[in-house]
Each structure stands twice: as C-alpha cells, then as structure tokens.
mmCIF file of C-alpha atoms and ligand atoms in Angstrom:
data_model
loop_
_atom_site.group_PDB
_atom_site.id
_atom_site.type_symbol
_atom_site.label_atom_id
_atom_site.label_comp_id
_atom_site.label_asym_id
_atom_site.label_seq_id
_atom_site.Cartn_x
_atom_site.Cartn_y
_atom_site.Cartn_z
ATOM 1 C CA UNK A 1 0.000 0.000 0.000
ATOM 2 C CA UNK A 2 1.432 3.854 -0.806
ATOM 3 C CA UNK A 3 1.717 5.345 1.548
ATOM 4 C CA UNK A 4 1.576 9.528 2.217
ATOM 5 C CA UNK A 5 5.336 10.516 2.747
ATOM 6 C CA UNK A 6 6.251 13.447 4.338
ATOM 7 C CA UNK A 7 9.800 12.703 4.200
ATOM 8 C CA UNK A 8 12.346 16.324 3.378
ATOM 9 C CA UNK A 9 14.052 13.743 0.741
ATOM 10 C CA UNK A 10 14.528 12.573 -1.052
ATOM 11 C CA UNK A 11 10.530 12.528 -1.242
ATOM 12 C CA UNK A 12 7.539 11.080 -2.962
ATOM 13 C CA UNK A 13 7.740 11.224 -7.007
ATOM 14 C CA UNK A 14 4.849 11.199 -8.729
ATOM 15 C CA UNK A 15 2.938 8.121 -9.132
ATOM 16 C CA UNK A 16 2.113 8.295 -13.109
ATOM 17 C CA UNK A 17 5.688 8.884 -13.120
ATOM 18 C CA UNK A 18 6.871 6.015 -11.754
ATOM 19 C CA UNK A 19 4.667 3.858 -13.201
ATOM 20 C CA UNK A 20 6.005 5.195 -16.312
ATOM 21 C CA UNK A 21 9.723 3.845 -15.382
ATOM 22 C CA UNK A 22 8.059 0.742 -14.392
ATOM 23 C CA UNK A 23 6.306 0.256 -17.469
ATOM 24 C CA UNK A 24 9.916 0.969 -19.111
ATOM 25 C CA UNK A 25 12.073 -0.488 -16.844
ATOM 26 C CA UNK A 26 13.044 -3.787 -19.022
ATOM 27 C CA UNK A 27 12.564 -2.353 -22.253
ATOM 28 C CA UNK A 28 12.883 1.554 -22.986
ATOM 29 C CA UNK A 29 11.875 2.613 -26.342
ATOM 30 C CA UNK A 30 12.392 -0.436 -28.170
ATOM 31 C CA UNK A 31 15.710 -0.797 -26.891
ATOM 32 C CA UNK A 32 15.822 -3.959 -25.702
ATOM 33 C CA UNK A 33 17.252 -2.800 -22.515
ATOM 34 C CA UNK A 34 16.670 -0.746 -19.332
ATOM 35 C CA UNK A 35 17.613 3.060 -19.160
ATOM 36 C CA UNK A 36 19.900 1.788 -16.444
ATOM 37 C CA UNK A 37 21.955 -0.589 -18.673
ATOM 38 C CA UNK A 38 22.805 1.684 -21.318
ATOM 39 C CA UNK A 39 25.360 3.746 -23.051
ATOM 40 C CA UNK A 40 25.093 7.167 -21.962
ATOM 41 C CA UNK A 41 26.526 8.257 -25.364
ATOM 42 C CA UNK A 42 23.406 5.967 -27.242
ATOM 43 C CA UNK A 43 20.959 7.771 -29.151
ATOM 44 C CA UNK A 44 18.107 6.825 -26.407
ATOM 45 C CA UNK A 45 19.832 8.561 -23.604
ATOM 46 C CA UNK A 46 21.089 11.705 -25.977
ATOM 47 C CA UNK A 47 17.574 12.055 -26.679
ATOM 48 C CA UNK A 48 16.865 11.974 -22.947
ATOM 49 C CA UNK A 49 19.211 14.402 -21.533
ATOM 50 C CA UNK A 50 17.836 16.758 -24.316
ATOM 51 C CA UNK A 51 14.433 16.426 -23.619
ATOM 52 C CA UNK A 52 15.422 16.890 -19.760
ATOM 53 C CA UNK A 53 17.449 20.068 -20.324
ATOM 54 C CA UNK A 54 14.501 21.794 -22.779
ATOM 55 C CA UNK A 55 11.830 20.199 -20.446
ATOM 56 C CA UNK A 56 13.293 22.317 -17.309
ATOM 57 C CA UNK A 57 14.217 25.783 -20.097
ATOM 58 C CA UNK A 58 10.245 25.798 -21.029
ATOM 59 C CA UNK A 59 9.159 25.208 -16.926
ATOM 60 C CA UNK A 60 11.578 27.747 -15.898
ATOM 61 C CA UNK A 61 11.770 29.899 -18.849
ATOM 62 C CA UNK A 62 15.426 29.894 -18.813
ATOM 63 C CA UNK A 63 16.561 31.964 -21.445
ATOM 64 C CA UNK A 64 20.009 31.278 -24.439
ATOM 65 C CA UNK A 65 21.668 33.062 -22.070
ATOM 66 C CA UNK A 66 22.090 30.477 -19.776
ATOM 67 C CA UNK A 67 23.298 27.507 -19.242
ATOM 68 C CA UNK A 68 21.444 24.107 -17.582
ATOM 69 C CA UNK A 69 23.826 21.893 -16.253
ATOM 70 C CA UNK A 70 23.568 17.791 -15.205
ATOM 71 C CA UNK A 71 26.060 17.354 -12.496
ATOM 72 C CA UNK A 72 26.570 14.969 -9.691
ATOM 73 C CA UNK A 73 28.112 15.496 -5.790
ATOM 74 C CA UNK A 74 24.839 17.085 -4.316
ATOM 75 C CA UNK A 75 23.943 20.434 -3.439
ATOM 76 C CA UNK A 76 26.652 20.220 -1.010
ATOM 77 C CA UNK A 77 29.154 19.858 -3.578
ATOM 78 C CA UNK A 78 28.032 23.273 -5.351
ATOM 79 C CA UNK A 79 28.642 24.583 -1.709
ATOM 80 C CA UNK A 80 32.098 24.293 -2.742
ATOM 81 C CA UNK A 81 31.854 24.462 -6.627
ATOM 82 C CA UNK A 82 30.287 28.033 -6.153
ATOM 83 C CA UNK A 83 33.587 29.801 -5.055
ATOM 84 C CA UNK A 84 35.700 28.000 -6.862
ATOM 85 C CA UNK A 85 34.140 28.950 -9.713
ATOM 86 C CA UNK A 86 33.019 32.403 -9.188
ATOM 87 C CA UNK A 87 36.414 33.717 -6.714
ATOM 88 C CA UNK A 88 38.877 33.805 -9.042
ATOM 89 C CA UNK A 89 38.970 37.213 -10.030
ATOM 90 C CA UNK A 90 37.836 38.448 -6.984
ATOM 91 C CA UNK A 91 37.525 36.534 -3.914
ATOM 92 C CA UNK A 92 34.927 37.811 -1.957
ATOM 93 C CA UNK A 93 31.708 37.192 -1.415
ATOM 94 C CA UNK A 94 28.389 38.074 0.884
ATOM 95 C CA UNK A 95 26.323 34.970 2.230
ATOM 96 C CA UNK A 96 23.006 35.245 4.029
ATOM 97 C CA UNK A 97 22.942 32.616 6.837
ATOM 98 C CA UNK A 98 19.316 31.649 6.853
ATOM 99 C CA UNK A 99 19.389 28.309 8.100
ATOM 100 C CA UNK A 100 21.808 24.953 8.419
ATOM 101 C CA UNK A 101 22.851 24.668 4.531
ATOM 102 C CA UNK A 102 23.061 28.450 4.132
ATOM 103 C CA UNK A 103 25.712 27.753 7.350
ATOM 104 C CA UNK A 104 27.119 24.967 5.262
ATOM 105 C CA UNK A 105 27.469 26.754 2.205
ATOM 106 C CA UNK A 106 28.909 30.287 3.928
ATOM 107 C CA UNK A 107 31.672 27.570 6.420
ATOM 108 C CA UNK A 108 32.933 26.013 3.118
ATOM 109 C CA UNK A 109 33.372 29.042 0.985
ATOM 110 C CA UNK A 110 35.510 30.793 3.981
ATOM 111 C CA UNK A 111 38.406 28.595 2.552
ATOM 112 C CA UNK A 112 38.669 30.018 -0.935
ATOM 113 C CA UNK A 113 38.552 33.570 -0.056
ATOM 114 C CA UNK A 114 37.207 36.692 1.936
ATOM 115 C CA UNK A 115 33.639 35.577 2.511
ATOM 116 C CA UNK A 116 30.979 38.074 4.685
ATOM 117 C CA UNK A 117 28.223 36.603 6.546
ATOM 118 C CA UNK A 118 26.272 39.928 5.850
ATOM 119 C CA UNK A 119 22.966 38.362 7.978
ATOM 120 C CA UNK A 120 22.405 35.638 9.957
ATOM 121 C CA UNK A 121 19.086 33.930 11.982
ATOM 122 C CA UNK A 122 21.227 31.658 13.824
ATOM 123 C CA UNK A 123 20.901 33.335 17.365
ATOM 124 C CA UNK A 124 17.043 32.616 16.874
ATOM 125 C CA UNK A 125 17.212 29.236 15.716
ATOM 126 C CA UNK A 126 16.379 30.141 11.803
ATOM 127 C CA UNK A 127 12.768 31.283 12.747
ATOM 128 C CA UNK A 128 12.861 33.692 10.114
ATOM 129 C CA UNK A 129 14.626 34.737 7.105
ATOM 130 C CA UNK A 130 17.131 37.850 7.554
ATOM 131 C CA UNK A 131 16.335 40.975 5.439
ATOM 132 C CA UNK A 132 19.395 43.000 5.125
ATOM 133 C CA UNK A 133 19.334 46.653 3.318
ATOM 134 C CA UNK A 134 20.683 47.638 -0.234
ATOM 135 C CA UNK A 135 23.447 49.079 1.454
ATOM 136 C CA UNK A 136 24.616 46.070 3.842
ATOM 137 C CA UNK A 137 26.007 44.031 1.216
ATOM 138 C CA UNK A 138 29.900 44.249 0.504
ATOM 139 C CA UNK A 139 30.007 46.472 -2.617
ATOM 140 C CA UNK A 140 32.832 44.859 -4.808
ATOM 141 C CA UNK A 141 31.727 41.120 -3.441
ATOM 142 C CA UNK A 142 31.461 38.946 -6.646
ATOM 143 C CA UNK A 143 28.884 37.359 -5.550
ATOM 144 C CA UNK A 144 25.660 36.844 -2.874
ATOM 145 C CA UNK A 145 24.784 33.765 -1.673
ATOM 146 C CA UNK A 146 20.838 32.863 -0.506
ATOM 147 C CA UNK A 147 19.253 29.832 0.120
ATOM 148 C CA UNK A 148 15.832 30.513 -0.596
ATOM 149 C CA UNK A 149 13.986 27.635 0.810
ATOM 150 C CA UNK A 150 15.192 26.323 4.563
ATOM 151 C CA UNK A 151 14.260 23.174 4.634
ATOM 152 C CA UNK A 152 14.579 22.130 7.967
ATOM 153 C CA UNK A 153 13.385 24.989 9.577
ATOM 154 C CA UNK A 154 10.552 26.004 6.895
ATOM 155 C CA UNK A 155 11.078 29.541 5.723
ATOM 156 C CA UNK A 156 11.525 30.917 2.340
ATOM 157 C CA UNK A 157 11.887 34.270 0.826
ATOM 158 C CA UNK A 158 9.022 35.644 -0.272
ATOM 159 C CA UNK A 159 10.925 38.389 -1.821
ATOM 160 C CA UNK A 160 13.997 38.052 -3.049
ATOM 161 C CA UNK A 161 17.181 40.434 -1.666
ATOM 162 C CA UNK A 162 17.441 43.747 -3.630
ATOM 163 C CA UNK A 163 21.221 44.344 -4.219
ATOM 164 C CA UNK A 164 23.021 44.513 -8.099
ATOM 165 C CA UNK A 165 25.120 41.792 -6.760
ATOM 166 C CA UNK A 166 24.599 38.598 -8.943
ATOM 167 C CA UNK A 167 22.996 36.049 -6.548
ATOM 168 C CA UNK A 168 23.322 32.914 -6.117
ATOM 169 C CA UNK A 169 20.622 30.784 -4.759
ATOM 170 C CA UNK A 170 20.137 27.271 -3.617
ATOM 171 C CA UNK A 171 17.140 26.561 -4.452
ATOM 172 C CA UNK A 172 16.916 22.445 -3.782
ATOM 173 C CA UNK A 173 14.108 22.045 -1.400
ATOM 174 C CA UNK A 174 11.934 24.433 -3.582
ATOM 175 C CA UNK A 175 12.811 24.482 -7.258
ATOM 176 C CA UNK A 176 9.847 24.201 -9.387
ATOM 177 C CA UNK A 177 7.330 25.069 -6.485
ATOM 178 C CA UNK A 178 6.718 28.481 -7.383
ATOM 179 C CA UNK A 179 7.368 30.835 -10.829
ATOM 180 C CA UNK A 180 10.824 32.248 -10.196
ATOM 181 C CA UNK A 181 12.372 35.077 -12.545
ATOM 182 C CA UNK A 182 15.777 33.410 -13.758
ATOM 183 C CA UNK A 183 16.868 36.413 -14.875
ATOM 184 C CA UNK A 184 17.288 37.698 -11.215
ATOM 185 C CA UNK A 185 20.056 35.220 -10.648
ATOM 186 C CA UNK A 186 23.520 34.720 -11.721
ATOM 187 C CA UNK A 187 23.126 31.198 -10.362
ATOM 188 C CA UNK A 188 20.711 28.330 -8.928
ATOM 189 C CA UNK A 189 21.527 25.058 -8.290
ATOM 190 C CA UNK A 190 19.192 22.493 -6.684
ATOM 191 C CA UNK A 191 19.625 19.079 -5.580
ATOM 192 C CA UNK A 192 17.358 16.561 -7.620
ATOM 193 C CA UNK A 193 16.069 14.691 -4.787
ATOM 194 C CA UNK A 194 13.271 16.886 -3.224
ATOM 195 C CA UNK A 195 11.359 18.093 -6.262
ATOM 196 C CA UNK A 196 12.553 16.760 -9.321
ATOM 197 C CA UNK A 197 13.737 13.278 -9.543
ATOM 198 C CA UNK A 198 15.973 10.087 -7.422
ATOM 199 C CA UNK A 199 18.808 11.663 -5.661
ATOM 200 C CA UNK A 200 22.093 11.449 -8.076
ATOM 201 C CA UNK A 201 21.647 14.462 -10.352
ATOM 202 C CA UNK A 202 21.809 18.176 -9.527
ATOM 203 C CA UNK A 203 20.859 21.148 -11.478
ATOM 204 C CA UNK A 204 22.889 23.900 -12.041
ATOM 205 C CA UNK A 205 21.289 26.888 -13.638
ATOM 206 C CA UNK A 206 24.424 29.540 -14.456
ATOM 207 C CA UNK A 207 24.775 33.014 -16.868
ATOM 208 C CA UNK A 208 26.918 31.808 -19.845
ATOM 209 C CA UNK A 209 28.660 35.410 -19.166
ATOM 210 C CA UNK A 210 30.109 34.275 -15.830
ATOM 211 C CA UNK A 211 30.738 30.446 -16.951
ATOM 212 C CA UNK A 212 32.604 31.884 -20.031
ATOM 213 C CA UNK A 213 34.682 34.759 -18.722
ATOM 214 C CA UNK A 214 36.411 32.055 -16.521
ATOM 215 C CA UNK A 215 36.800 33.382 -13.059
ATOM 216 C CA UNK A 216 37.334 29.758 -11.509
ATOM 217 C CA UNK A 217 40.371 29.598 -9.143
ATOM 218 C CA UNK A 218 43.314 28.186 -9.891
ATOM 219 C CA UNK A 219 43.167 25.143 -8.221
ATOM 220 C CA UNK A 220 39.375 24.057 -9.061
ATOM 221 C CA UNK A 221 39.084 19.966 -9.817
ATOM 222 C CA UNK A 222 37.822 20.101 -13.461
ATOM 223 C CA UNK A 223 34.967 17.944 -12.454
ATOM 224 C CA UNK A 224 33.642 20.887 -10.769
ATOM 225 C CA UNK A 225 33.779 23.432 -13.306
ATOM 226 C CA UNK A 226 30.866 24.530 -14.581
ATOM 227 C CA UNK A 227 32.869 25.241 -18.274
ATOM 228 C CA UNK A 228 33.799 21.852 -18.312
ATOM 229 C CA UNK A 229 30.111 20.458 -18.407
ATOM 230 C CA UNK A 230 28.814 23.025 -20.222
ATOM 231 C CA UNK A 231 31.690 22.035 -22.922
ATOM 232 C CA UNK A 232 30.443 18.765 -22.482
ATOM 233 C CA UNK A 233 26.979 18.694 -22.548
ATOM 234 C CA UNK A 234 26.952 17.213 -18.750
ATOM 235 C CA UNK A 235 28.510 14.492 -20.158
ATOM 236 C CA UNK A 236 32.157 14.762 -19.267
ATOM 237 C CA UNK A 237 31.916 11.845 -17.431
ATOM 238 C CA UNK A 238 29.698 9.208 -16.705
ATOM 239 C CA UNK A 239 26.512 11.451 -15.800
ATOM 240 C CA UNK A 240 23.676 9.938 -13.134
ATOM 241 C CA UNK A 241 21.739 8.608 -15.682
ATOM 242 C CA UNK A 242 18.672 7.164 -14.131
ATOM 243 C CA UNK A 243 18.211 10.131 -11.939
ATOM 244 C CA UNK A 244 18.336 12.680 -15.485
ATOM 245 C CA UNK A 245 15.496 9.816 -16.571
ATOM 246 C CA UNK A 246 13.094 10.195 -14.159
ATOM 247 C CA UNK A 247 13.638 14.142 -14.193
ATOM 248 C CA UNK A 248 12.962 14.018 -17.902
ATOM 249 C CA UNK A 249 9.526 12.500 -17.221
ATOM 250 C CA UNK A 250 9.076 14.795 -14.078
ATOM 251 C CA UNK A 251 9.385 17.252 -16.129
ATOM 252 C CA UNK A 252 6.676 16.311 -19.126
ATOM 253 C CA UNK A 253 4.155 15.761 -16.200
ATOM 254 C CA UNK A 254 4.702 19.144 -14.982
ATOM 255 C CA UNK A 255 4.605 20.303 -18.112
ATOM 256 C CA UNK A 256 0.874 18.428 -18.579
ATOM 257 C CA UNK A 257 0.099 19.821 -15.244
ATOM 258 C CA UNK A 258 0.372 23.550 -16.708
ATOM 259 C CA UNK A 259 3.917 23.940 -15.807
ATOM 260 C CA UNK A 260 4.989 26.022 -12.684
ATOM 261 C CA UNK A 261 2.298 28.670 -12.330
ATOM 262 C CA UNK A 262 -0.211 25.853 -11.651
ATOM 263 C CA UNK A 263 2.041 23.867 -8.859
ATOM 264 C CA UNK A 264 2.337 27.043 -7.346
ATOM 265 C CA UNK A 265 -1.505 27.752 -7.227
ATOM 266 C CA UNK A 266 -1.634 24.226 -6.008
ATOM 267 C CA UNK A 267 1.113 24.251 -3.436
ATOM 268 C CA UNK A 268 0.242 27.737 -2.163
ATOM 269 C CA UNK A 269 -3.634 25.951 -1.471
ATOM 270 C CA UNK A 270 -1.625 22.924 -0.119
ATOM 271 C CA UNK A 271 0.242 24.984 2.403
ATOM 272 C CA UNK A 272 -2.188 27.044 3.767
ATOM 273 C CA UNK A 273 -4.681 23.755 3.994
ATOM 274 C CA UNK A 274 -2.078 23.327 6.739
ATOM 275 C CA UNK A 275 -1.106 26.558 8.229
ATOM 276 C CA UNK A 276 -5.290 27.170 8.784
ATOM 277 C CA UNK A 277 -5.172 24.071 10.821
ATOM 278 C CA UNK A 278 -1.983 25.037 12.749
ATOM 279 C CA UNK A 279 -3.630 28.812 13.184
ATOM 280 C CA UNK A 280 -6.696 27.489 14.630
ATOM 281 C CA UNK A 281 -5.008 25.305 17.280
ATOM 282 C CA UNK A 282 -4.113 25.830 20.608
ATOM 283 C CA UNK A 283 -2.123 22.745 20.587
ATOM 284 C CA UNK A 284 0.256 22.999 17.380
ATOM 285 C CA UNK A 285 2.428 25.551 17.816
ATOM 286 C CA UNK A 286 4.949 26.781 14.682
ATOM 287 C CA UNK A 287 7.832 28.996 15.878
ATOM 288 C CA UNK A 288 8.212 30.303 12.147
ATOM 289 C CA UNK A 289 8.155 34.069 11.323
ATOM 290 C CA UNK A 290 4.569 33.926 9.989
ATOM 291 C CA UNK A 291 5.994 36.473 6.745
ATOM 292 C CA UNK A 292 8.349 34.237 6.011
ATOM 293 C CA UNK A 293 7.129 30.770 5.881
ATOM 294 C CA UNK A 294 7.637 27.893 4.070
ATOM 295 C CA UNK A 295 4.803 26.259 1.265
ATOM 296 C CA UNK A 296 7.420 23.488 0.627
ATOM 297 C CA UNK A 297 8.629 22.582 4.540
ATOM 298 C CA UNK A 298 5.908 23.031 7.359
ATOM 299 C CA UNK A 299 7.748 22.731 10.921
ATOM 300 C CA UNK A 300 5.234 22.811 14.035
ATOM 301 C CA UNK A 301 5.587 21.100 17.465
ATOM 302 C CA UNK A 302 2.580 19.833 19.825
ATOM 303 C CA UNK A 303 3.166 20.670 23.865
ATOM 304 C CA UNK A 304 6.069 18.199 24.633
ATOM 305 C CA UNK A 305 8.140 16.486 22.970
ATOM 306 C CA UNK A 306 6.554 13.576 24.003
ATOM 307 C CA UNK A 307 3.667 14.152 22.595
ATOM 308 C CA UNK A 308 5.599 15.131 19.336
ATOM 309 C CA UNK A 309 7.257 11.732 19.615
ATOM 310 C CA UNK A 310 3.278 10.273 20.209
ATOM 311 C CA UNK A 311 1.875 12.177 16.658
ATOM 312 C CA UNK A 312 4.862 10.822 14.787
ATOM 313 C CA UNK A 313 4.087 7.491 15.986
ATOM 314 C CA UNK A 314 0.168 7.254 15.531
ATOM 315 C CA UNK A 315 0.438 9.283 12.141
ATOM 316 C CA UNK A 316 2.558 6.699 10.432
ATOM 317 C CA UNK A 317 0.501 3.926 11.457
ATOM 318 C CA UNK A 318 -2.394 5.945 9.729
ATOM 319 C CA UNK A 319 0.013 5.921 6.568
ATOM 320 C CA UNK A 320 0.927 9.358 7.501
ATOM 321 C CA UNK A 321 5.029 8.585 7.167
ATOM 322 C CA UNK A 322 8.184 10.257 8.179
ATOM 323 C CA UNK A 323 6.445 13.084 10.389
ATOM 324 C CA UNK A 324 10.105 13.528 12.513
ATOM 325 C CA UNK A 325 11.394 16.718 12.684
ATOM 326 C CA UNK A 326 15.060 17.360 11.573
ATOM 327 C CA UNK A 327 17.175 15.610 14.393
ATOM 328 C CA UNK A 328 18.851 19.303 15.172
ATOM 329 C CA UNK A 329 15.517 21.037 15.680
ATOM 330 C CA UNK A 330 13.206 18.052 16.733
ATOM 331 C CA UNK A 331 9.463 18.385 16.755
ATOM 332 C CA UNK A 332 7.244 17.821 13.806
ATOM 333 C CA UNK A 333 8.003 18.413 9.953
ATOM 334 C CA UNK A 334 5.431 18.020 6.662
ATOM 335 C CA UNK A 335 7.810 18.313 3.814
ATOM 336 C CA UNK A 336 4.937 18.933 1.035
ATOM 337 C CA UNK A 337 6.944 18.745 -1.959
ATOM 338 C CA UNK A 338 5.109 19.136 -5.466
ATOM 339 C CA UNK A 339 4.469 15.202 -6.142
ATOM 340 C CA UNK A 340 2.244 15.217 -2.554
ATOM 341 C CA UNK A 341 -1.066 15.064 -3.180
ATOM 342 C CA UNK A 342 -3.873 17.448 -1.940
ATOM 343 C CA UNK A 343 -5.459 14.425 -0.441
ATOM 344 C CA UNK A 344 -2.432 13.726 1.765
ATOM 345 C CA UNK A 345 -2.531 17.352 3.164
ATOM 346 C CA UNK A 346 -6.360 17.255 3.766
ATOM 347 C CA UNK A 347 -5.818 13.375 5.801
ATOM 348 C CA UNK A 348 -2.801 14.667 7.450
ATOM 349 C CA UNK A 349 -5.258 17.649 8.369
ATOM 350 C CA UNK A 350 -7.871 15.753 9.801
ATOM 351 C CA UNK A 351 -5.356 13.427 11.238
ATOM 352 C CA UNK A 352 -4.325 16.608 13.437
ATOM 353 C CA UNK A 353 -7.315 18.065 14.519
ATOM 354 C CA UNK A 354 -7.959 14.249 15.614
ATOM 355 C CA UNK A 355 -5.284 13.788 17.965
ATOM 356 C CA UNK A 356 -5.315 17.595 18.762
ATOM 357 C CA UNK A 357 -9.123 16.164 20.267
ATOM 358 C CA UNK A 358 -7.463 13.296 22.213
ATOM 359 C CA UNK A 359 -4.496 14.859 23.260
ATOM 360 C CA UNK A 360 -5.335 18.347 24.589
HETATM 361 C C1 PLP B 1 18.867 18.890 1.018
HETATM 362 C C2 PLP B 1 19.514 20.210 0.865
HETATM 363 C C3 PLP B 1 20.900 20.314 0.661
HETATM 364 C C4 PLP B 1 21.812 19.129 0.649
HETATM 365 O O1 PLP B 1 21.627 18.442 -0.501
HETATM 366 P P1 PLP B 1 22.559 17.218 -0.920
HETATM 367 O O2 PLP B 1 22.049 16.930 -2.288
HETATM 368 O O3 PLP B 1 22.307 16.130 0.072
HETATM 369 O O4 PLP B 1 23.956 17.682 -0.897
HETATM 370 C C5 PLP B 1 21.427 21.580 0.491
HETATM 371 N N1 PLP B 1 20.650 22.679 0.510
HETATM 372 C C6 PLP B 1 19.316 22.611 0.718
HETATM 373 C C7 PLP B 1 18.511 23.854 0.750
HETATM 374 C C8 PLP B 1 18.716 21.369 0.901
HETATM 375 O O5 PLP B 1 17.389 21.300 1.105
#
C-alpha cells in the first residue's frame, strides 16, 4: 500500500511517473534494454538528456543566455563548486545565513577567499529569514549567496534580496514550487532529490557570461567546473543517468500539469490547507516568522516532545510517514513537496485536529 510521505528527501515522485519507469524499466523505447543498462553516449539517452534540459528551459523559462547543467556530488558539492568557480577574479563574497545549509554553504566558501556573513538567523534558531538593506552588502563582493527555501526549519523568501550583486541561490528544497524570474540570478543550483527526480543528479542553472569569462580559481578539480560540463553537454563523465530519466519524465508531467504557475496555485492551497489548521489550534504551535514561511517545509511542534514523539508514531501507522522533525531542531516536519497530493494534506489535516481532540 502507498503510503503519504512526508519525508524532506529525497521525497515522494509522482505516481504516473513512476509507473512510467516501471512500465519501461526492461525495455525503454524499443531498446531492448533498461535506461539503467545503457550507453550514456546511445541515441536513447542523448535524446533523454535533451528532452530533460529543454523540459526544465520551457518550466523555468530559462533563457540562451544560460546555461542548464547535469552534475553529480549534491547540493553540497556546489557549496564548494560556487567559489571556486566564481572567486577567481575576486575573492569575496556576501552569504546570508538563513538556516543549516546556508551555514554549510557560507563555512565552506571561507576557505577560498574573503567571505561576509552579511545576515544571519542563527541566534534565533532560523525562525525567520534575515532581510538586510541595499546598502549592507559588501560592494565589490562577486557574488551573494541565498538559500531561498530552509528546509529544515521552513522559511523561504518571499521576496527576493534587492542588491546589483549577482545572486546565487540554492534553491533544492523548492525548485519548481513556485514561478521564479531566472533572470534575477547569476546562479541556482538544486539538488534533484526533493522536487525533481531520485537523488544522483543536480541542477545547475548559471549566466553563460560568468561560466565563459572564466573566473574559476586556480586550483578548481575540473569535475567541478561549470565550463567543463557546459563544454560537455553534462557528459564529461559518466553522468547519473537514471536520476536525469526520471527528471525528464518529471518534467513532461509538470509540463501536462500547466507547468509552474499551476504547482504554485496548487502548493500555495496545499500549504495554507495546513497553516489554517496550525492557526486554529491551541495545541500545534509553529515557531516560524509567519511572513516568512515555508509552502514546501511546514515545521510545528505539539506541547512536549513527548507528545511530538506520540503524533509521529500514531500518524505513520495511519500511513501518515516520516512526520520527525530534523534531528537538530526536533518536533514535527510536513515536507509537502510538489508530487504530494492534496489528499495527503487534507488526511494529514484531519489526522491533526484528531489527535489535537485526544491529546489536549
Ligand atoms: C537537502 C539540501 C541540501 C543538501 O543536498 P545534498 O544533495 O544532500 O547535498 C542543500 N541545501 C538545501 C537547501 C537542501 O534542502
């Protein structure tokens, strides 16, 4: 039996979807084989990673002036591709610490060069997302780094930071959740594994005009440049080939869907379907900066922690799964990724007000 999972990822897929790859599993397009068995230089998976790369250009209207990269390590390995591909010329650069990654991202980046937390939420646990001025950010930095979803403490920017910096956002735990302007960015990169597709593959979204002027520092691996794959077509090396798959048909489904401005009517409903129920409880509690929360990650605790421990518990055995909080914040999390139904939000809904009735 499917079950509703709530988990921060990797997450549910879409069912049509993977029936598709089970329907194609043994045999893809008269191939004989499995998309997992073959070349990644055959015609069938050419014709896949170019489908993938125009599927995500029409969702995101990414413009020629871009490029859309298939690379491997994680999100966490952009953490480190970022400088080293962006400090070379100049080696500064703002970050906004918003949150655990955003902490990640701004510790590993102190090693290539002069790096400025400009704003931090740290001192209040992440309960909101910082808003520094035009005029707070390093003038001369070559970059700013955001992360504009927190996963694991559920905010988001609603509005993006106003500066003529080019910005660089990690968008993982949100990409494809709401209509973005590309344009606005220099950068995005997004682990596959919450919205998208298996974990393995990660998007990077980068401004041919930084990519091709070639401010990487000396010492970056070439797997890690960004010129390298975009020489390559992501396919300097072995790329994660099932995971670019399953994006691919990710991809036509959101497409069928009516692309991003329809998830985001659909996860904006979602979301609130929750944050009603949480507003109209006196047991749930969320600690997040009402402004600023999250339509993809939805943190709230009950009274104790054992009770916490108690929902977790009794939700999963109502098919209700992986309810835990983050194990450095604790409590409750609904990660409600685009692939979870409306019908998971409505029984984790009445699910609440349930125990809420038993409990209180
Ligand atoms: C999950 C997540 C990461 C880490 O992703 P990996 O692919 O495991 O490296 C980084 N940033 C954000 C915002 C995330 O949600």
């Amino acid at each position: 039996m499917r079950v509703y999972n709530f988990s921060a990822g990797p997450s549910m897929l879409p069912e049509d979807v993977l029936l598709q790859v089970q329907k194609e599993m043994l045999d893809y397009d008269n191939s004989g084989m499995s998309v997992t068995e073959m070349s990644h230089r055959s015609k069938y998976f050419t014709a896949i990673v170019t489908e993938a790369e125009q599927g995500l250009r029409d969702l995101m209207n990414i413009g020629d002036d871009y490029y859309v990269l298939f690379v491997q390590g994680g999100a966490s390995m952009q953490f480190e591709a970022v400088p080293l591909n962006l400090l070379g010329k100049n080696a500064k650069a703002d970050y906004i610490v918003s949150g655990n990654f955003a902490n990640k991202a701004y510790e590993e980046a102190k090693k290539y060069g002069d790096i400025r937390c400009v704003a931090s939420s740290k001192e209040s646990k992440y309960t909101y997302i910082p808003k520094p001025a035009k005029s707070d950010f390093t003038k001369d930095a070559a970059y700013l780094h955001i992360t504009s979803n927190n996963t694991i403490y559920g905010t988001r920017y609603v509005k993006f930071p106003e500066t003529d910096l080019p910005i660089v956002a990690d968008m993982s735990s949100e990409i494809l959740s709401r209509v973005v302007d590309v344009n606005k960015f220099s950068v995005i990169y997004a682990g596959a594994q919450k919205n998208i597709a298996p974990a393995g593959v990660t998007i990077v979204i980068a401004k041919k005009s930084l990519v091709d002027v070639d401010y990487t520092l000396p010492y970056c691996p070439t797997m890690l440049k960004w010129s390298t794959q975009a020489e390559k077509g992501s396919m300097y090396n072995t790329p994660p080939c099932f995971s670019i798959y399953v994006a691919m048909l990710v991809f036509r489904y959101l497409k069928k869907l009516g692309g991003v401005p329809a998830m985001e009517e659909i996860n904006e409903y979602k979301a609130k379907l929750l944050y009603d129920c949480l507003d109209e409880s006196k047991f749930f509690r969320s600690s997040v900066a009402v402004e600023d929360r999250s339509i993809m990650n939805v943190t709230f605790v009950t009274p104790s922690a054992e009770l916490d421990a108690q929902f977790v518990a009794e939700a999963a055995k109502n098919g209700l799964v992986t309810l835990k909080g983050h194990k450095s914040v604790g409590g409750i999390r609904a990660s409600i990724y685009n692939a979870m139904p409306v019908e998971g939000i409505k029984k984790l809904v009445g699910f609440m007000q349930k125990f809420e009735s038993e409990n209180k």
